[in-house]
Structure formats: C-alpha cells, structure tokens
Rosetta silent file (secondary structure, phi, psi, omega in degrees, C-alpha in Angstrom):
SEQUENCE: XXXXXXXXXXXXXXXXXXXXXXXXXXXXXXXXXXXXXXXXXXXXXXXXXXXXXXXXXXXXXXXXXXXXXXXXXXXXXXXXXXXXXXXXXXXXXXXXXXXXXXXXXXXXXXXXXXXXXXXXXXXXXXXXXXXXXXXXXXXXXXXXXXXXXXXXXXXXXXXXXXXXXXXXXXXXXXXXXXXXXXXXXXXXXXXXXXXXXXXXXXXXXXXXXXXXXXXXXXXXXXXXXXXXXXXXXXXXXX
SCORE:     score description
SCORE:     0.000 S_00000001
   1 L     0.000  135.361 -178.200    8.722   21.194   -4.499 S_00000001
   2 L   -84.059  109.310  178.904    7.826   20.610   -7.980 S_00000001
   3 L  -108.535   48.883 -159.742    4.330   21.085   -8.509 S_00000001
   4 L   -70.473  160.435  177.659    4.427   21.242  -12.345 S_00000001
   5 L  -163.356  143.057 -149.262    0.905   19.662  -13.384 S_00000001
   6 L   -91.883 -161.794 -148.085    0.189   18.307  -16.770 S_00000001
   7 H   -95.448  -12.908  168.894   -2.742   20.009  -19.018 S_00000001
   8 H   -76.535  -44.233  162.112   -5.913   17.778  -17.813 S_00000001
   9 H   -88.227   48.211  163.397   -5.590   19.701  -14.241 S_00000001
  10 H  -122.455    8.070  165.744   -4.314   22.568  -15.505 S_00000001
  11 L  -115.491  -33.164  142.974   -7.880   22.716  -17.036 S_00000001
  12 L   162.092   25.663  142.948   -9.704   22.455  -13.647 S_00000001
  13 L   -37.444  108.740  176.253   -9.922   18.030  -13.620 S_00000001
  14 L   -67.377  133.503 -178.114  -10.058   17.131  -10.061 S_00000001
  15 L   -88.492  163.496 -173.914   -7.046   15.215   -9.407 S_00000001
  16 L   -66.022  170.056  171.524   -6.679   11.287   -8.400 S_00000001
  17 L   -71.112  -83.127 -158.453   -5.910   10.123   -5.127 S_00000001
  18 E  -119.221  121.031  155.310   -2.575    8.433   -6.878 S_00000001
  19 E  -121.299  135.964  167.977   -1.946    8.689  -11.004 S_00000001
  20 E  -105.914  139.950 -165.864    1.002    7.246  -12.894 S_00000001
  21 E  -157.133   95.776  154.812    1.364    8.297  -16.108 S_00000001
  22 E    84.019   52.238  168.784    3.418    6.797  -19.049 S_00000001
  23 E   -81.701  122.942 -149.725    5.746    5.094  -16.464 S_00000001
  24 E  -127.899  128.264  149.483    8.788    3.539  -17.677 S_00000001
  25 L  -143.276 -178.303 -172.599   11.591    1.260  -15.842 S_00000001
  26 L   175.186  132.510  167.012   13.783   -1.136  -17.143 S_00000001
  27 E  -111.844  170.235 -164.052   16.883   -3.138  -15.331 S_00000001
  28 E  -114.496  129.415  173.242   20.206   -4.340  -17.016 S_00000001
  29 E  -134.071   92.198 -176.679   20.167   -8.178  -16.802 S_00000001
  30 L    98.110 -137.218 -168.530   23.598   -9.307  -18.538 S_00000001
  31 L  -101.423   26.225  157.995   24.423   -7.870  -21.704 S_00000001
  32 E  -156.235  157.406  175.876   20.971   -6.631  -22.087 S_00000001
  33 E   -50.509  148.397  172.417   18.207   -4.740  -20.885 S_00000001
  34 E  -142.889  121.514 -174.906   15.203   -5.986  -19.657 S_00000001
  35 L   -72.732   83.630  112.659   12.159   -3.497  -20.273 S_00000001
  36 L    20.244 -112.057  170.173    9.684   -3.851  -17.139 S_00000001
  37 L  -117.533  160.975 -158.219    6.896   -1.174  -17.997 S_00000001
  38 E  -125.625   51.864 -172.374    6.887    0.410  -21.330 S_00000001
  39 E    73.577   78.029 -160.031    4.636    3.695  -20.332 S_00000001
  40 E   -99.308  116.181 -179.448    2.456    2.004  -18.141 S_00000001
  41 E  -115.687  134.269  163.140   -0.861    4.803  -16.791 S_00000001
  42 E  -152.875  142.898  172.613   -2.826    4.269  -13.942 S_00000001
  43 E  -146.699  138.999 -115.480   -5.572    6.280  -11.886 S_00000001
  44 L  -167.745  129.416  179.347   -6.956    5.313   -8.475 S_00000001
  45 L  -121.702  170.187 -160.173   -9.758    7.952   -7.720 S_00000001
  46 L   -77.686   98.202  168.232  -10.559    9.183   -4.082 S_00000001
  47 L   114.417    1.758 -167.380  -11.894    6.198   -1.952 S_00000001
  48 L  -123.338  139.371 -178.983  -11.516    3.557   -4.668 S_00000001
  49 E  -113.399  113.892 -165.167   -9.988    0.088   -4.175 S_00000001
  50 E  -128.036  128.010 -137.088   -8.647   -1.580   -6.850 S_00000001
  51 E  -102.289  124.553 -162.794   -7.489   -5.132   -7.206 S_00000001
  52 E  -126.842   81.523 -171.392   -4.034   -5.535   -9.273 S_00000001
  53 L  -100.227  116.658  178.437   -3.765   -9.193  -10.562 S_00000001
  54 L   172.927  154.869 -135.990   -0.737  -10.528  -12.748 S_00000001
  55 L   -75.065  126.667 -178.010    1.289  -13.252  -13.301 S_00000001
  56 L   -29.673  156.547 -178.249    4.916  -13.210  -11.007 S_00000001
  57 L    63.493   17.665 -167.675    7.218  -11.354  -12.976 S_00000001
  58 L  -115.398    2.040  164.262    5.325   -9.142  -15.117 S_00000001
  59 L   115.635  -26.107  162.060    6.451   -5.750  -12.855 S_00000001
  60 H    12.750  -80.971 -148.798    3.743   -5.999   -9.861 S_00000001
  61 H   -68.566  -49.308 -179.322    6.238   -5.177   -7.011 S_00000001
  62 H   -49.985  -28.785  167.394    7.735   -2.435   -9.464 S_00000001
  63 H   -56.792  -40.441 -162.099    4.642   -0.933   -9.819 S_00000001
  64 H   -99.634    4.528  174.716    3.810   -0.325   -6.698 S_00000001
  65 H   -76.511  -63.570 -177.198    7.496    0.058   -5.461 S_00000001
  66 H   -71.141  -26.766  163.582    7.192    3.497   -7.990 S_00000001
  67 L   -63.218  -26.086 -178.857    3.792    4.105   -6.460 S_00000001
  68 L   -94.993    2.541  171.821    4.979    4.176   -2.703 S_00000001
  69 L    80.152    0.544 -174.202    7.761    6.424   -3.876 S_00000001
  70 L   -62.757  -32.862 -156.520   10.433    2.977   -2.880 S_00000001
  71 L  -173.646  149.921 -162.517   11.842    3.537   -6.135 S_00000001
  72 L   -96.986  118.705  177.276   12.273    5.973   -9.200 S_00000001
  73 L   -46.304  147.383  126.707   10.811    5.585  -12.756 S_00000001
  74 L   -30.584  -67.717 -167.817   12.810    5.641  -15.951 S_00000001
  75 E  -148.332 -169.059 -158.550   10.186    8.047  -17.056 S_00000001
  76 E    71.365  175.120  165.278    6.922    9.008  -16.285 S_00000001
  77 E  -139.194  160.820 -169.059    5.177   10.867  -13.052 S_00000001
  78 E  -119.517   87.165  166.014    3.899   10.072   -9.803 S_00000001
  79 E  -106.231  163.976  171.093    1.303   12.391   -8.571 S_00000001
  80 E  -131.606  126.528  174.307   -0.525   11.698   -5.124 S_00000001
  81 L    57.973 -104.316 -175.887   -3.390   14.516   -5.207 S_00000001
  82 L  -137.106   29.119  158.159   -2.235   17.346   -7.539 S_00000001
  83 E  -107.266  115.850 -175.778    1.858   16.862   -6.570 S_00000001
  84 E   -78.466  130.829 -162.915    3.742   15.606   -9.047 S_00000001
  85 L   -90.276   -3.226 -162.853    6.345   13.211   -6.708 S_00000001
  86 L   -72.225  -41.068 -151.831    8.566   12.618   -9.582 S_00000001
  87 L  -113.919    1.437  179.378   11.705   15.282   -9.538 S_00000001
  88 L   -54.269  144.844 -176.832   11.005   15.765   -5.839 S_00000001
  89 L   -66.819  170.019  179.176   14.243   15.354   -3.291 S_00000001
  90 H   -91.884  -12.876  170.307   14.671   12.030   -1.382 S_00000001
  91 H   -51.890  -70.835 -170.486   14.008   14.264    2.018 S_00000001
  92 H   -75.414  -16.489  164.436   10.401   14.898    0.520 S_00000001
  93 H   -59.082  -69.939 -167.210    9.794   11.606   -1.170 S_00000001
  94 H   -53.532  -47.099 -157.084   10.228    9.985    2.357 S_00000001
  95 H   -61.442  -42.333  172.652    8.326   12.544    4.228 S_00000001
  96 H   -43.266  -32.241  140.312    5.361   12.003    1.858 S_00000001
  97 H   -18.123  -79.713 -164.119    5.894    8.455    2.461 S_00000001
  98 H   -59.638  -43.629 -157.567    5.879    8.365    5.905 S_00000001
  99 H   -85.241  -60.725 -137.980    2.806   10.637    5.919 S_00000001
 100 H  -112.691   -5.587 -142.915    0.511   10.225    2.971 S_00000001
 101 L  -152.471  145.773  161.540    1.239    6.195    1.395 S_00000001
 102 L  -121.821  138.460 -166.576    0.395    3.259    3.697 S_00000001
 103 E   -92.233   74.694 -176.289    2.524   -0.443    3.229 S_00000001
 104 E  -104.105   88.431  162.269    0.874   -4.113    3.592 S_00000001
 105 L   -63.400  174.086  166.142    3.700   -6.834    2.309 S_00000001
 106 L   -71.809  -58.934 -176.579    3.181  -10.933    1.993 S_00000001
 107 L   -75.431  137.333 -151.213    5.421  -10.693    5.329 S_00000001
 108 L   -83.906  -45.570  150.550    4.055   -8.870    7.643 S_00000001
 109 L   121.690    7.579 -170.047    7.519   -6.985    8.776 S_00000001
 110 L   -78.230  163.704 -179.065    6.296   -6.507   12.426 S_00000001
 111 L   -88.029  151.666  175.609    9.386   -6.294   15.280 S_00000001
 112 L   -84.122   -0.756 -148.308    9.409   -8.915   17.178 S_00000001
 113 L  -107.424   13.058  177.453   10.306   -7.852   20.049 S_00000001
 114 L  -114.670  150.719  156.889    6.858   -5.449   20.578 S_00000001
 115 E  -113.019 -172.700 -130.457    3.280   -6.327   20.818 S_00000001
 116 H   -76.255  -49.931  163.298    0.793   -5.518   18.585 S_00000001
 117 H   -45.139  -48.972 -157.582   -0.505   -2.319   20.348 S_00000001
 118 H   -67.646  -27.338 -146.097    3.570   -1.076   20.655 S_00000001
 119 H   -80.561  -24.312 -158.875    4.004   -2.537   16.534 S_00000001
 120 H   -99.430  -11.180 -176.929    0.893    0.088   15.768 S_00000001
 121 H   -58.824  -64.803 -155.357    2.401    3.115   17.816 S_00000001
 122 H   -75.925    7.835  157.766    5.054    3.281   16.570 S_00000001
 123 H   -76.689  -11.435 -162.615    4.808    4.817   13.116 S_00000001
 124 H   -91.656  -36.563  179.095    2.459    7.313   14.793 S_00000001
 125 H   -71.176  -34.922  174.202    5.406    8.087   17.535 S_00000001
 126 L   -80.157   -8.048  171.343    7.911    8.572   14.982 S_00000001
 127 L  -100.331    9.338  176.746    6.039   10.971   13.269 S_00000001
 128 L    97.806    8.565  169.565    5.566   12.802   16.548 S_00000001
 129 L   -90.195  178.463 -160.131    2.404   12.077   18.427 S_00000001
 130 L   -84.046  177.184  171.245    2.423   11.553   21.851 S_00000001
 131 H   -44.035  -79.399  163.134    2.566    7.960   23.707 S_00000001
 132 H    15.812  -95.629  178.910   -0.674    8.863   24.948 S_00000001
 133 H   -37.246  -51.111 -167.397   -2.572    9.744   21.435 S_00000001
 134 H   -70.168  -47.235 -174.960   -0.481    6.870   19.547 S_00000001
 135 H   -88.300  -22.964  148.562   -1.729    3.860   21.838 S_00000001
 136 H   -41.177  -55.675  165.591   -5.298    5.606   21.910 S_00000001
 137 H   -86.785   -9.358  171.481   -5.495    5.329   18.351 S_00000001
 138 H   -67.859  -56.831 -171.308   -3.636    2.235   18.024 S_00000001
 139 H   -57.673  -42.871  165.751   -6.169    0.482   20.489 S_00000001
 140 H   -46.788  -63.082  173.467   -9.209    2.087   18.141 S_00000001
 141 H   -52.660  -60.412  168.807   -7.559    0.042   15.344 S_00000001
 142 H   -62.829  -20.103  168.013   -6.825   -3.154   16.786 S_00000001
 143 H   -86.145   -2.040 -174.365  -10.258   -3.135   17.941 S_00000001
 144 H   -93.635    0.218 -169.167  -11.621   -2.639   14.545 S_00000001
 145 L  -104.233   11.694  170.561   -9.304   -5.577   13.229 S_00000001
 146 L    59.398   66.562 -167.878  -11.302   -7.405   15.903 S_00000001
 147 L  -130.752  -16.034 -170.554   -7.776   -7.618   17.909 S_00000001
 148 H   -29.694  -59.227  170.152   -8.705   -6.026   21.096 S_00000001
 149 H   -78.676   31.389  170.627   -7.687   -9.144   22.880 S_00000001
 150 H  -141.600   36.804  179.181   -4.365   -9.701   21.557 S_00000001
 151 L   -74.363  -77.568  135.368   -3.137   -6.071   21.885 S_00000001
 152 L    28.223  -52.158 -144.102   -0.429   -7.672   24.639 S_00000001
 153 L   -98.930  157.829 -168.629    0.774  -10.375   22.625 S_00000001
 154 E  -101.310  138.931 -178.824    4.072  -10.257   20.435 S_00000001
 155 H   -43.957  -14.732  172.248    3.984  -11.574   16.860 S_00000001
 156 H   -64.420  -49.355 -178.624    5.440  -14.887   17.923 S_00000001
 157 H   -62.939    1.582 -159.449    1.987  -15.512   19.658 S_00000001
 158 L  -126.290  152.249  169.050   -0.512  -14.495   16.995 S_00000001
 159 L   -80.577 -170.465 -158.458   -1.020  -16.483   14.198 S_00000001
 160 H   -77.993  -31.055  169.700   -0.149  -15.411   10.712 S_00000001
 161 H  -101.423   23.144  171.987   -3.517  -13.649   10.170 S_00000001
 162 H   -89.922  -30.921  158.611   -3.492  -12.065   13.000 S_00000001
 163 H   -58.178  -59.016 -165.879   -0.032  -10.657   12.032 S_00000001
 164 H   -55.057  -49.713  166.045   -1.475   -9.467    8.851 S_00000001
 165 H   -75.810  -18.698  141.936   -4.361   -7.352   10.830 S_00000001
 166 H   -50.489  -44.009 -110.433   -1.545   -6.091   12.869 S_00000001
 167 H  -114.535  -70.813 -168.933    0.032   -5.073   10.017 S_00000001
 168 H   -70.050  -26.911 -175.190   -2.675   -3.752    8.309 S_00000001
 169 H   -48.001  -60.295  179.544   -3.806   -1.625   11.469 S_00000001
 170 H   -49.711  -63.052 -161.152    0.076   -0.320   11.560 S_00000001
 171 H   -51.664  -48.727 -174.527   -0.328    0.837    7.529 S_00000001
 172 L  -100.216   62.714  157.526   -3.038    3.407    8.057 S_00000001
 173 L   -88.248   -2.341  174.621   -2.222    4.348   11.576 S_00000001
 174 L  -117.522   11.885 -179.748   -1.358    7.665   10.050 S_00000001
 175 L    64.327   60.986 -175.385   -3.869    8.201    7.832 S_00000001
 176 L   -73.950  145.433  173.796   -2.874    7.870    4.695 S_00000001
 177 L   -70.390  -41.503  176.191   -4.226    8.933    1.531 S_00000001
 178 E  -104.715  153.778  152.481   -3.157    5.683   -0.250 S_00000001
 179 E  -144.315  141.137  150.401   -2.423    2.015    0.854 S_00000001
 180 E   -33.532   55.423 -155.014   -0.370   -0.352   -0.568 S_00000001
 181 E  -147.685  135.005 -174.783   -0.609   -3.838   -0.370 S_00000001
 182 E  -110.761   84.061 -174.497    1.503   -6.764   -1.993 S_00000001
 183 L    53.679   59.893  154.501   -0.342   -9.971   -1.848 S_00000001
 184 L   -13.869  -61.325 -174.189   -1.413   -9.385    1.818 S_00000001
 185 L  -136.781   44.001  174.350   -2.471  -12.408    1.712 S_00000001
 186 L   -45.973  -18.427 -145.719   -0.549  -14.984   -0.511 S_00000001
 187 L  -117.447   -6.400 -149.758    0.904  -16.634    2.745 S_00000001
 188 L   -96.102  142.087  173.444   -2.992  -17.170    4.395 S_00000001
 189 L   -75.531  158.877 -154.028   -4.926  -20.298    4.028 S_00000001
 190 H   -69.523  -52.549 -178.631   -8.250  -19.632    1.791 S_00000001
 191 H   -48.980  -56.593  170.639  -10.348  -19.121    4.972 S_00000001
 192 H   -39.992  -65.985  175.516   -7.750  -16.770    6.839 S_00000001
 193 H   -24.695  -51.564 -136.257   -7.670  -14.665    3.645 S_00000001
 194 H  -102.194  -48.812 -160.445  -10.961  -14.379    3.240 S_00000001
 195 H   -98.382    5.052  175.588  -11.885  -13.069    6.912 S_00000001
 196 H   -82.189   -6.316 -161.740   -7.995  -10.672    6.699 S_00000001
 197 H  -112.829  -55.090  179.805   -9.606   -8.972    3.425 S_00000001
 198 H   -33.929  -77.578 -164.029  -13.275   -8.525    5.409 S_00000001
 199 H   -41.111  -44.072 -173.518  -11.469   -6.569    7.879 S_00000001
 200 H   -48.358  -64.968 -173.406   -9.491   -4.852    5.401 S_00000001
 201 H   -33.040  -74.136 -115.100  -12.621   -3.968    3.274 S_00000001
 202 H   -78.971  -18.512 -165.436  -14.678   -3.072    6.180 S_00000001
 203 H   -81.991  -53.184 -166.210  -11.660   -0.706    7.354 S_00000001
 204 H   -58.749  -66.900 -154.217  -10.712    0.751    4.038 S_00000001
 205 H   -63.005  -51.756 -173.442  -14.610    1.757    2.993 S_00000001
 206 H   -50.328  -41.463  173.920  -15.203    3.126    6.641 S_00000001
 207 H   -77.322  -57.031 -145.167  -11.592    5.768    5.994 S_00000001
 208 L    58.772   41.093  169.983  -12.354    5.923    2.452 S_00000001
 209 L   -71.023  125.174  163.067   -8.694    4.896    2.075 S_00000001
 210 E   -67.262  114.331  179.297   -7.590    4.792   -2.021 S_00000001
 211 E  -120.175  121.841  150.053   -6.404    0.946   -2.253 S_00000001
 212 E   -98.162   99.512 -116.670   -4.015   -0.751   -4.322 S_00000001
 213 E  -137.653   69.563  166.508   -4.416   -4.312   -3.796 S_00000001
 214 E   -61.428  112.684  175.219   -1.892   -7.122   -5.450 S_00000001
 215 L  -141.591 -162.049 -160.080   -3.079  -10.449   -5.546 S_00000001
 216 L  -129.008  -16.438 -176.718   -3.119  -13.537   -7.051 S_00000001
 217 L  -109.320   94.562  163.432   -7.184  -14.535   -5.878 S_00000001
 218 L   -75.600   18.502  173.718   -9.779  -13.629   -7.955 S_00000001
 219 L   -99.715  -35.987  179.712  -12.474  -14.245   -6.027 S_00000001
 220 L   -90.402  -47.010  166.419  -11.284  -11.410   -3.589 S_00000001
 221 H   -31.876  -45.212 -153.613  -10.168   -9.255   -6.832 S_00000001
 222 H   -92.677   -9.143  176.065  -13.969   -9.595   -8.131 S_00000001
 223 H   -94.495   -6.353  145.589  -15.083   -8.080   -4.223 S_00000001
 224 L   -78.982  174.112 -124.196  -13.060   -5.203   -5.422 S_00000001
 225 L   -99.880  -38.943  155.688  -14.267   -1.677   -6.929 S_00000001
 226 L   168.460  174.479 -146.755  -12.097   -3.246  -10.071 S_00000001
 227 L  -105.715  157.876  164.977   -9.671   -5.124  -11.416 S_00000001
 228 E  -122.409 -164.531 -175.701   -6.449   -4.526  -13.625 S_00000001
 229 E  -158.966  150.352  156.567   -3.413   -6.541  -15.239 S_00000001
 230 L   -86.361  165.802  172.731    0.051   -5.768  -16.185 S_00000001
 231 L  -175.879  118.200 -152.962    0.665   -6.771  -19.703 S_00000001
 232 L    26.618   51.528  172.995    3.439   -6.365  -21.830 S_00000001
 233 L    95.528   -9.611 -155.077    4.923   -3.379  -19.735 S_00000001
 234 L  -139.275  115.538  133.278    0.977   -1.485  -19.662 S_00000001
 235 L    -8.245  131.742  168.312   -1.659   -1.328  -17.568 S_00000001
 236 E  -173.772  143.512 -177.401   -5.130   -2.894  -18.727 S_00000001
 237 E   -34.684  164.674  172.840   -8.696   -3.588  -17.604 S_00000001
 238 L  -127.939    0.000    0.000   -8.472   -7.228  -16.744 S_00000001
C-alpha cells in the first residue's frame, strides 16, 4: 500500500477525512482533448458537510467519481485519512470503497426485487456480518429515516423519497468515513427534498459522517457547513 504522504503531514497536520490535491482529468472528444479539471484541490475535514454546486457539465460527477475511487485521475492524489489512494491496486481501491466511502445517486439504484430492510443488509452481508447483525442494524436505520413502517415494502411501493431514504440508509450501513451524494435529490419535488435532506442532515451530524453533497438547490446548499463551485477545471469558495 502506498502510504507516501506529502510534506504538510509529514510535519505532524492532522489529516482530512478526504483531500484531493492538484487533480487533473481530461477525455479525448474527437480530434481533441477536452480538459475537465486542471489541478483541482479539495479538503473535507472530519464531520464536515459540504455542499458542491455547479452548472451540468463543469466535472461534478468526475469529481466525485475520483473521490469514491470510481475512477482514476490524470494527476493528482486521493487521500481518505492519511492514505494516499492514488497508485493503490484495483483490489484495494474497491476494498476501501466498499468499506470506508458511502454512494447516494439521483436514482436511487435499489433491487427491485428486495424490500427496504433486505436493500439495507445487504452491503453489510457482503462485507461479512451476519443476517442477524445486518437486519439489526438495518432496522436502526430505517427507523431513523423515519421508515420503520415500510421496512416490508419493495421499491415499487415506496414513493421516490422514500427510495431515496432507503438509499441513503443503505450508503452508511457500513460506516463510512465519507458519503457521496450526486444530486440526491434532483428527481424530488421541493417539499420531498426538503424533508429527504432533514433526514439526511439529522443522520449525517448524529455519525459525524464527512459529506459531499452535489446539488443544484441553494437553499439546501446554504443549510450546509459550506459551499463550493467547479470553475474552469478548479475548485472555489462559491
């Protein structure tokens, strides 16, 4: 594992929950490149949730695709705590994944063919606790997403924000250091939104889960700890 660490902890700086630092991609579109982020820095401190607002197309999902480890910089590093994730194998990028980084999409991604209790086990089962443990702690979660009574029911039966607090319940069912989440709730009517991001909040601050939070609504960006913007390839206050 590479644990190379650059000269601000190697002076005794307690490291972030997640830093990116002078992060670079770029895709080939035709006959020419098209530059993404152009050494793009970010740092997410232990417990802090921060609201990531900018305009489609300006690198969003790539950001946070290279934050979750989904997908490999040009350049730059990825640390989560004091491991730099960058040169790491694809064995330990996933386990770190699975273990450490939690996932919230616009779709919510649940199988259909489970209900909401089986949708929250199973990331918990595959990482090896028992049935037992997994629907104990599942059932803790869906009650804190105010879900208790729809633990039963299969995502065809729940409405869409009801999916979404399934969803989110499923992202930290493993306890993650980080979570993830890419316009949670772009898909939600203003009202919906409003009471899926309470729960979120009330969930996040209670873990003291590190949140990275893409949206498009700045009224729930301004109820976060603060907000950024991409802009011409770089991170910046917004």
């Amino acid at each position: 594992m590479n644990m190379a660490v650059d000269p601000r902890r190697a002076s005794g700086v307690t490291p972030a929950a997640l830093e990116l630092t002078d992060i670079t991609r770029s895709f080939d579109e035709g006959n020419r490149k098209l530059h993404i982020l152009k050494g793009a820095n970010l740092r997410i401190e232990a417990g802090e949730m921060v609201a990531l607002v900018a305009p489609s197309g300006t690198g969003k999902s790539t950001l946070l695709h290279i934050a979750g480890l989904l997908e490999r910089p040009d350049g730059g590093n990825v640390f989560l705590g004091p491991v730099n994730c960058s040169d790491l194998s694809d064995d330990k990028r996933t386990a770190i994944r699975r273990n450490d980084i939690g996932f919230v999409y616009q779709f919510h991604h649940l199988l259909p063919e489970f209900t909401a209790l089986e949708n929250v086990m199973m990331p918990q089962m595959i990482r090896g606790l028992s049935k037992k443990l997994a629907a104990e702690r599942a059932n803790e979660l869906l009650k804190y997403m105010k879900l208790e009574e729809r633990v039963t029911h299969r995502p065809s039966e729940l409405s869409g924000g009801e999916q979404q607090r399934v969803a989110i319940a499923r992202a930290v069912a493993n306890a993650p250091r980080i979570l993830l989440l890419d316009e949670p709730t772009g898909n939600l009517d203003p009202k919906t939104a409003h009471y899926v991001f309470d729960a979120l909040s009330a969930l996040v601050r209670a873990s003291g889960l590190s949140t990275l939070f893409a949206t498009h609504n700045l009224e729930l960006a301004g109820r976060m700890d603060r907000s950024i913007t991409l802009q011409d390839g770089l991170v910046t206050p917004l």
